[in-house]
Amino acid sequence: MTAADGSMHMPRHGVGGPPETVREALRERSAPLTEFGYRPVDAEFLAAAALLGGYFVRRQYLSYVGRRQGGADDRFLRAAKSGGHAAAVVGRSLFRLKGASLYRSIRCEEGLARRAAGWATVKKRLLALDYFLEARPEGTWLFSVSDKAEYFASIGIPEDRFPVAVRRGKGAARAFANGFPVVAASGERPEVSFSFAHTGATAAGLRRQLTLHEPLAAALASRGVGCEWVMLADSPGQFPRLRHAWRLWHDRTRRDWRELEFFALRQKVEQRNWSGLSRACVERYAALLAACSGKGADARYRKWLEKGAPPRGPEEDFASLSRYREVLLDHDYSIADRVIR
């Protein structure tokens, strides 16, 4: 699949569960659940499913523990039901996790406020869990709101840069409200991956996701950290609209940054501030003049001047450190359609 940067990003679809380094972190977090009688591997899966939205299907459990249907899943489900941690939603296949003891044990306080979800939300949560089970990206997985807040605070990013949304009809603003996992990877190219599970007929959800994350992406760029936007879907036909929406966003943000550079140079030219213009600046201004001229650019330039012409910082070019990837999770999610809408 072709990304906006021209490279090929194929789905990293596979089996065998997440890397051992990721499982180690999950093992530590899920350890308190063994006190309820769960095997360590069952506790790991229970924690992963709870942290990633609170829904799962049998095949996901079997994939994680490396078993076939018929015995291990029945024993696990009996223990989860008797412990008050799971309830059947659709037949004997789709389950919802619940219980204060479960969510407090794995340090996921927002799970306490979750209510039964509609079909679209359930499908998104199943996609997110499959991404964790199968895509297997290395890095630090940030599951809960507190995980994300603590990580970004540790690298000096203030809370006012976090993506904040208001729940419909609730009025209370919440950071990282969509609940999708975030993966922070270090190395030669430090990067944070933001995932988005798509279930709709339009790309409106993705456009909203990107807009909400712009302040955080800019703050990461100022620290030399790039962003990867990972699209999760169960059908190749969903990707064209997502790819188009991402390209529109990427081109707009690149244009905005390029215009800021042009505006700063244009102001110096109009003020005849020749001492502040080197030959390279003049050549750059000439190149940008053709690309950034027009009524729309003139209007934005006047507004820029009215606001006091703030200096252009490196973080404003966060789009240049952003890339796009698609992950196809080719499972049958039709069971989510049977959830009460």
CSV table of C-alpha atoms in Angstrom, one decimal:
chain,number,residue,atom,x,y,z
A,1,MET,CA,0.0,0.0,0.0
A,2,THR,CA,1.4,3.4,-1.0
A,3,ALA,CA,1.8,6.0,1.7
A,4,ALA,CA,1.8,9.7,1.3
A,5,ASP,CA,5.6,9.8,1.4
A,6,GLY,CA,5.8,7.4,-1.6
A,7,SER,CA,7.1,4.4,0.3
A,8,MET,CA,5.3,1.1,0.7
A,9,HIS,CA,3.9,0.2,4.0
A,10,MET,CA,2.5,-3.3,4.0
A,11,PRO,CA,0.4,-4.7,6.9
A,12,ARG,CA,2.5,-6.4,9.5
A,13,HIS,CA,-0.1,-9.1,9.9
A,14,GLY,CA,1.0,-12.3,11.7
A,15,VAL,CA,0.5,-14.7,14.5
A,16,GLY,CA,2.3,-15.5,17.7
A,17,GLY,CA,1.4,-12.5,19.8
A,18,PRO,CA,3.3,-9.4,20.8
A,19,PRO,CA,7.1,-9.3,21.2
A,20,GLU,CA,8.5,-10.8,24.4
A,21,THR,CA,9.6,-7.3,25.6
A,22,VAL,CA,6.0,-6.1,25.3
A,23,ARG,CA,4.7,-9.2,27.1
A,24,GLU,CA,7.2,-8.7,29.9
A,25,ALA,CA,5.7,-5.3,30.7
A,26,LEU,CA,2.2,-6.7,30.4
A,27,ARG,CA,3.2,-9.6,32.7
A,28,GLU,CA,4.3,-7.1,35.4
A,29,ARG,CA,1.0,-5.2,35.1
A,30,SER,CA,-1.2,-8.3,35.1
A,31,ALA,CA,0.6,-10.0,38.1
A,32,PRO,CA,-2.1,-8.9,40.6
A,33,LEU,CA,-4.7,-10.7,38.7
A,34,THR,CA,-3.1,-14.1,39.5
A,35,GLU,CA,-4.4,-13.6,43.0
A,36,PHE,CA,-7.9,-14.2,41.6
A,37,GLY,CA,-6.7,-17.7,40.5
A,38,TYR,CA,-5.9,-16.9,36.8
A,39,ARG,CA,-2.9,-18.5,35.2
A,40,PRO,CA,-0.2,-15.9,34.4
A,41,VAL,CA,-0.8,-16.2,30.6
A,42,ASP,CA,-4.6,-15.8,31.2
A,43,ALA,CA,-4.0,-12.8,33.4
A,44,GLU,CA,-1.9,-11.2,30.7
A,45,PHE,CA,-4.6,-11.6,28.1
A,46,LEU,CA,-7.3,-10.4,30.5
A,47,ALA,CA,-5.2,-7.3,31.2
A,48,ALA,CA,-4.6,-6.6,27.5
A,49,ALA,CA,-8.2,-7.0,26.6
A,50,ALA,CA,-9.3,-4.7,29.5
A,51,LEU,CA,-6.7,-2.0,28.7
A,52,LEU,CA,-7.6,-2.0,25.0
A,53,GLY,CA,-11.3,-1.4,25.4
A,54,GLY,CA,-12.8,-4.2,27.4
A,55,TYR,CA,-14.2,-6.5,24.7
A,56,PHE,CA,-12.8,-9.7,23.2
A,57,VAL,CA,-13.8,-12.8,21.2
A,58,ARG,CA,-12.7,-16.4,21.8
A,59,ARG,CA,-10.3,-16.6,18.9
A,60,GLN,CA,-8.3,-13.6,20.3
A,61,TYR,CA,-7.8,-15.4,23.6
A,62,LEU,CA,-6.8,-18.6,21.8
A,63,SER,CA,-4.4,-16.7,19.6
A,64,TYR,CA,-2.7,-15.2,22.6
A,65,VAL,CA,-2.3,-18.4,24.6
A,66,GLY,CA,-1.5,-20.5,21.6
A,67,ARG,CA,-4.3,-23.0,22.0
A,68,ARG,CA,-7.1,-24.5,19.9
A,69,GLN,CA,-10.7,-24.2,20.8
A,70,GLY,CA,-12.3,-26.7,23.2
A,71,GLY,CA,-10.7,-26.6,26.6
A,72,ALA,CA,-8.5,-23.7,27.7
A,73,ASP,CA,-11.0,-21.1,26.5
A,74,ASP,CA,-13.9,-22.7,28.4
A,75,ARG,CA,-11.8,-22.9,31.6
A,76,PHE,CA,-10.7,-19.3,31.2
A,77,LEU,CA,-14.2,-18.0,30.6
A,78,ARG,CA,-15.7,-19.9,33.6
A,79,ALA,CA,-13.0,-18.3,35.8
A,80,ALA,CA,-13.6,-14.8,34.4
A,81,LYS,CA,-17.4,-15.1,34.8
A,82,SER,CA,-17.3,-16.6,38.3
A,83,GLY,CA,-14.9,-13.8,39.3
A,84,GLY,CA,-17.3,-11.1,38.1
A,85,HIS,CA,-14.8,-10.0,35.4
A,86,ALA,CA,-16.5,-11.0,32.2
A,87,ALA,CA,-20.0,-11.2,30.8
A,88,ALA,CA,-21.3,-12.6,27.5
A,89,VAL,CA,-22.6,-10.0,25.0
A,90,VAL,CA,-23.4,-12.1,22.0
A,91,GLY,CA,-23.9,-15.9,22.4
A,92,ARG,CA,-20.7,-17.7,23.6
A,93,SER,CA,-18.3,-15.7,21.4
A,94,LEU,CA,-18.2,-12.0,22.3
A,95,PHE,CA,-17.5,-10.9,25.9
A,96,ARG,CA,-17.3,-7.7,27.8
A,97,LEU,CA,-14.9,-7.2,30.7
A,98,LYS,CA,-16.0,-5.5,33.9
A,99,GLY,CA,-15.4,-5.2,37.6
A,100,ALA,CA,-13.7,-2.6,39.8
A,101,SER,CA,-11.2,-5.3,41.1
A,102,LEU,CA,-10.1,-6.0,37.5
A,103,TYR,CA,-9.5,-2.4,36.4
A,104,ARG,CA,-7.9,-1.3,39.7
A,105,SER,CA,-5.6,-4.3,39.6
A,106,ILE,CA,-4.2,-3.3,36.2
A,107,ARG,CA,-4.1,0.4,37.0
A,108,CYS,CA,-6.8,1.4,34.4
A,109,GLU,CA,-9.1,3.8,36.3
A,110,GLU,CA,-11.0,4.9,33.2
A,111,GLY,CA,-12.2,1.3,32.8
A,112,LEU,CA,-14.3,1.8,35.9
A,113,ALA,CA,-16.4,4.3,34.0
A,114,ARG,CA,-17.0,2.3,30.9
A,115,ARG,CA,-20.5,1.3,30.0
A,116,ALA,CA,-21.8,-1.2,27.4
A,117,ALA,CA,-20.9,0.1,24.0
A,118,GLY,CA,-22.7,0.1,20.6
A,119,TRP,CA,-21.6,-2.0,17.7
A,120,ALA,CA,-19.2,0.5,16.1
A,121,THR,CA,-17.3,1.0,19.3
A,122,VAL,CA,-17.1,-2.7,20.0
A,123,LYS,CA,-15.7,-3.3,16.5
A,124,LYS,CA,-13.1,-0.6,17.0
A,125,ARG,CA,-12.0,-2.2,20.3
A,126,LEU,CA,-11.8,-5.6,18.7
A,127,LEU,CA,-9.6,-4.1,16.0
A,128,ALA,CA,-7.4,-2.5,18.5
A,129,LEU,CA,-6.9,-5.7,20.4
A,130,ASP,CA,-6.1,-7.6,17.2
A,131,TYR,CA,-3.5,-4.9,16.3
A,132,PHE,CA,-1.8,-5.6,19.7
A,133,LEU,CA,-2.0,-9.4,19.2
A,134,GLU,CA,-0.8,-9.5,15.6
A,135,ALA,CA,0.9,-6.3,14.3
A,136,ARG,CA,3.7,-6.8,16.9
A,137,PRO,CA,5.4,-3.3,16.9
A,138,GLU,CA,8.3,-3.0,19.3
A,139,GLY,CA,8.3,-0.1,21.7
A,140,THR,CA,6.7,1.1,24.9
A,141,TRP,CA,3.0,0.5,24.8
A,142,LEU,CA,0.9,3.2,26.4
A,143,PHE,CA,-2.5,1.7,27.1
A,144,SER,CA,-4.3,3.8,29.7
A,145,VAL,CA,-4.7,7.5,30.0
A,146,SER,CA,-2.3,7.6,32.9
A,147,ASP,CA,0.3,5.7,30.9
A,148,LYS,CA,0.1,8.3,28.1
A,149,ALA,CA,0.1,11.3,30.4
A,150,GLU,CA,3.1,10.0,32.4
A,151,TYR,CA,5.1,9.2,29.3
A,152,PHE,CA,4.6,12.6,27.6
A,153,ALA,CA,5.1,14.4,30.8
A,154,SER,CA,8.4,12.5,31.2
A,155,ILE,CA,9.7,14.0,28.0
A,156,GLY,CA,8.6,17.5,28.9
A,157,ILE,CA,5.3,17.9,27.1
A,158,PRO,CA,2.7,19.8,29.1
A,159,GLU,CA,-0.9,18.7,29.5
A,160,ASP,CA,-2.2,21.5,27.4
A,161,ARG,CA,-0.8,19.7,24.3
A,162,PHE,CA,-2.7,16.5,24.9
A,163,PRO,CA,-5.6,15.7,22.6
A,164,VAL,CA,-8.8,16.6,24.5
A,165,ALA,CA,-12.4,15.8,23.5
A,166,VAL,CA,-15.7,16.4,25.1
A,167,ARG,CA,-18.0,13.4,25.3
A,168,ARG,CA,-21.3,14.0,23.6
A,169,GLY,CA,-24.0,14.9,26.2
A,170,LYS,CA,-21.5,14.6,29.1
A,171,GLY,CA,-19.8,18.1,29.0
A,172,ALA,CA,-16.6,16.8,30.7
A,173,ALA,CA,-13.4,17.2,28.7
A,174,ARG,CA,-11.1,14.1,28.6
A,175,ALA,CA,-7.6,13.7,27.4
A,176,PHE,CA,-6.9,10.7,25.1
A,177,ALA,CA,-10.6,10.0,25.0
A,178,ASN,CA,-10.6,7.6,22.0
A,179,GLY,CA,-8.7,4.9,24.0
A,180,PHE,CA,-6.6,3.7,21.1
A,181,PRO,CA,-3.1,2.4,22.1
A,182,VAL,CA,-0.1,4.5,21.6
A,183,VAL,CA,3.4,3.0,21.0
A,184,ALA,CA,6.6,5.0,21.7
A,185,ALA,CA,9.7,3.7,20.0
A,186,SER,CA,13.2,5.0,20.6
A,187,GLY,CA,16.3,4.5,18.5
A,188,GLU,CA,17.8,6.2,15.5
A,189,ARG,CA,14.4,7.6,14.5
A,190,PRO,CA,12.4,8.2,17.7
A,191,GLU,CA,8.8,8.0,16.9
A,192,VAL,CA,5.3,7.8,18.5
A,193,SER,CA,2.7,5.7,16.8
A,194,PHE,CA,-0.9,6.7,17.1
A,195,SER,CA,-3.5,4.1,15.9
A,196,PHE,CA,-6.9,4.7,14.6
A,197,ALA,CA,-9.5,1.9,14.0
A,198,HIS,CA,-11.9,2.7,11.2
A,199,THR,CA,-15.5,1.3,11.0
A,200,GLY,CA,-17.5,4.1,9.4
A,201,ALA,CA,-18.5,5.0,5.8
A,202,THR,CA,-16.5,8.3,5.9
A,203,ALA,CA,-13.2,9.5,7.1
A,204,ALA,CA,-14.7,12.1,9.5
A,205,GLY,CA,-13.4,10.3,12.5
A,206,LEU,CA,-9.9,10.3,11.2
A,207,ARG,CA,-10.0,14.0,10.4
A,208,ARG,CA,-11.1,14.7,13.9
A,209,GLN,CA,-8.4,12.5,15.3
A,210,LEU,CA,-5.7,14.2,13.4
A,211,THR,CA,-6.9,17.7,14.3
A,212,LEU,CA,-7.1,16.8,18.0
A,213,HIS,CA,-3.5,15.5,17.9
A,214,GLU,CA,-1.9,18.4,16.1
A,215,PRO,CA,-0.7,20.2,19.3
A,216,LEU,CA,0.9,17.0,20.6
A,217,ALA,CA,2.4,16.2,17.3
A,218,ALA,CA,3.9,19.7,17.1
A,219,ALA,CA,5.3,19.3,20.6
A,220,LEU,CA,6.9,16.0,19.7
A,221,ALA,CA,8.4,17.5,16.5
A,222,SER,CA,10.1,20.2,18.6
A,223,ARG,CA,11.9,17.4,20.4
A,224,GLY,CA,12.9,15.6,17.2
A,225,VAL,CA,10.3,12.9,17.6
A,226,GLY,CA,8.2,11.9,14.6
A,227,CYS,CA,4.6,10.6,14.5
A,228,GLU,CA,3.3,7.5,12.7
A,229,TRP,CA,-0.4,7.4,12.0
A,230,VAL,CA,-1.5,3.7,11.8
A,231,MET,CA,-4.8,3.0,10.2
A,232,LEU,CA,-6.6,-0.2,11.3
A,233,ALA,CA,-9.3,-1.7,9.1
A,234,ASP,CA,-10.8,-5.1,8.2
A,235,SER,CA,-11.3,-4.4,4.5
A,236,PRO,CA,-8.9,-3.0,1.9
A,237,GLY,CA,-11.8,-0.9,0.6
A,238,GLN,CA,-11.7,1.3,3.7
A,239,PHE,CA,-8.2,2.5,3.1
A,240,PRO,CA,-8.6,4.8,0.1
A,241,ARG,CA,-10.8,7.3,2.0
A,242,LEU,CA,-8.5,7.2,5.0
A,243,ARG,CA,-5.4,7.7,2.8
A,244,HIS,CA,-7.1,10.7,1.0
A,245,ALA,CA,-8.1,12.3,4.3
A,246,TRP,CA,-4.5,11.9,5.7
A,247,ARG,CA,-3.0,13.4,2.5
A,248,LEU,CA,-5.3,16.4,2.7
A,249,TRP,CA,-4.3,16.9,6.4
A,250,HIS,CA,-0.6,16.4,5.6
A,251,ASP,CA,-0.6,18.8,2.7
A,252,ARG,CA,-2.5,21.5,4.7
A,253,THR,CA,-0.1,21.3,7.6
A,254,ARG,CA,2.9,21.4,5.3
A,255,ARG,CA,1.4,24.4,3.5
A,256,ASP,CA,0.8,26.2,6.7
A,257,TRP,CA,4.4,25.7,7.8
A,258,ARG,CA,5.8,26.8,4.4
A,259,GLU,CA,3.6,29.9,4.5
A,260,LEU,CA,4.9,30.9,7.9
A,261,GLU,CA,8.4,30.8,6.5
A,262,PHE,CA,7.2,32.9,3.5
A,263,PHE,CA,5.4,35.4,5.7
A,264,ALA,CA,8.5,36.0,7.8
A,265,LEU,CA,10.6,36.7,4.7
A,266,ARG,CA,7.8,38.8,3.1
A,267,GLN,CA,7.6,41.0,6.2
A,268,LYS,CA,11.3,41.7,6.1
A,269,VAL,CA,11.1,42.5,2.4
A,270,GLU,CA,8.1,44.9,2.8
A,271,GLN,CA,9.9,46.6,5.8
A,272,ARG,CA,13.1,46.8,3.6
A,273,ASN,CA,15.0,45.0,6.4
A,274,TRP,CA,17.8,44.1,4.1
A,275,SER,CA,20.2,43.4,6.9
A,276,GLY,CA,18.1,40.5,8.0
A,277,LEU,CA,18.1,39.0,4.5
A,278,SER,CA,21.0,37.0,3.3
A,279,ARG,CA,21.4,36.0,-0.3
A,280,ALA,CA,20.1,32.5,0.6
A,281,CYS,CA,17.0,34.1,2.2
A,282,VAL,CA,16.4,36.2,-0.9
A,283,GLU,CA,16.6,33.1,-3.1
A,284,ARG,CA,14.3,31.2,-0.8
A,285,TYR,CA,11.9,34.1,-0.8
A,286,ALA,CA,11.8,34.1,-4.6
A,287,ALA,CA,11.1,30.4,-4.6
A,288,LEU,CA,8.3,30.7,-2.1
A,289,LEU,CA,6.8,33.7,-3.8
A,290,ALA,CA,5.5,31.6,-6.6
A,291,ALA,CA,4.2,28.8,-4.4
A,292,CYS,CA,2.6,30.9,-1.7
A,293,SER,CA,0.9,33.7,-3.6
A,294,GLY,CA,-2.8,34.2,-4.2
A,295,LYS,CA,-5.8,35.8,-2.5
A,296,GLY,CA,-6.0,33.1,0.2
A,297,ALA,CA,-2.4,33.5,1.1
A,298,ASP,CA,-2.7,37.3,1.2
A,299,ALA,CA,-5.6,37.0,3.6
A,300,ARG,CA,-3.7,34.6,5.8
A,301,TYR,CA,-0.7,36.9,5.7
A,302,ARG,CA,-2.7,39.9,6.9
A,303,LYS,CA,-4.2,37.8,9.7
A,304,TRP,CA,-0.7,36.7,10.6
A,305,LEU,CA,0.4,40.3,10.9
A,306,GLU,CA,-2.6,41.3,13.0
A,307,LYS,CA,-1.8,38.5,15.5
A,308,GLY,CA,1.6,40.0,16.1
A,309,ALA,CA,3.6,37.9,13.6
A,310,PRO,CA,4.8,35.3,16.1
A,311,PRO,CA,8.2,33.7,15.1
A,312,ARG,CA,8.2,30.4,13.3
A,313,GLY,CA,9.5,27.5,15.4
A,314,PRO,CA,10.7,24.1,14.2
A,315,GLU,CA,7.7,22.4,15.8
A,316,GLU,CA,5.4,24.0,13.3
A,317,ASP,CA,6.7,21.6,10.6
A,318,PHE,CA,5.5,18.6,12.4
A,319,ALA,CA,4.0,17.2,9.3
A,320,SER,CA,7.4,16.6,7.8
A,321,LEU,CA,8.1,14.2,10.7
A,322,SER,CA,4.7,12.4,10.2
A,323,ARG,CA,4.2,9.2,8.2
A,324,TYR,CA,1.2,7.0,7.4
A,325,ARG,CA,0.8,3.2,7.6
A,326,GLU,CA,-2.1,0.8,7.0
A,327,VAL,CA,-2.7,-2.4,8.8
A,328,LEU,CA,-5.3,-4.8,7.4
A,329,LEU,CA,-6.8,-7.1,10.0
A,330,ASP,CA,-8.7,-9.6,7.9
A,331,HIS,CA,-10.9,-11.2,10.5
A,332,ASP,CA,-14.7,-11.6,10.5
A,333,TYR,CA,-16.0,-8.8,12.8
A,334,SER,CA,-19.7,-9.3,11.9
A,335,ILE,CA,-20.4,-10.4,15.5
A,336,ALA,CA,-20.1,-6.7,16.5
A,337,ASP,CA,-23.1,-6.0,14.2
A,338,ARG,CA,-25.2,-8.1,16.5
A,339,VAL,CA,-24.6,-5.8,19.5
A,340,ILE,CA,-27.6,-3.7,20.4
A,341,ARG,CA,-27.2,-0.4,18.6
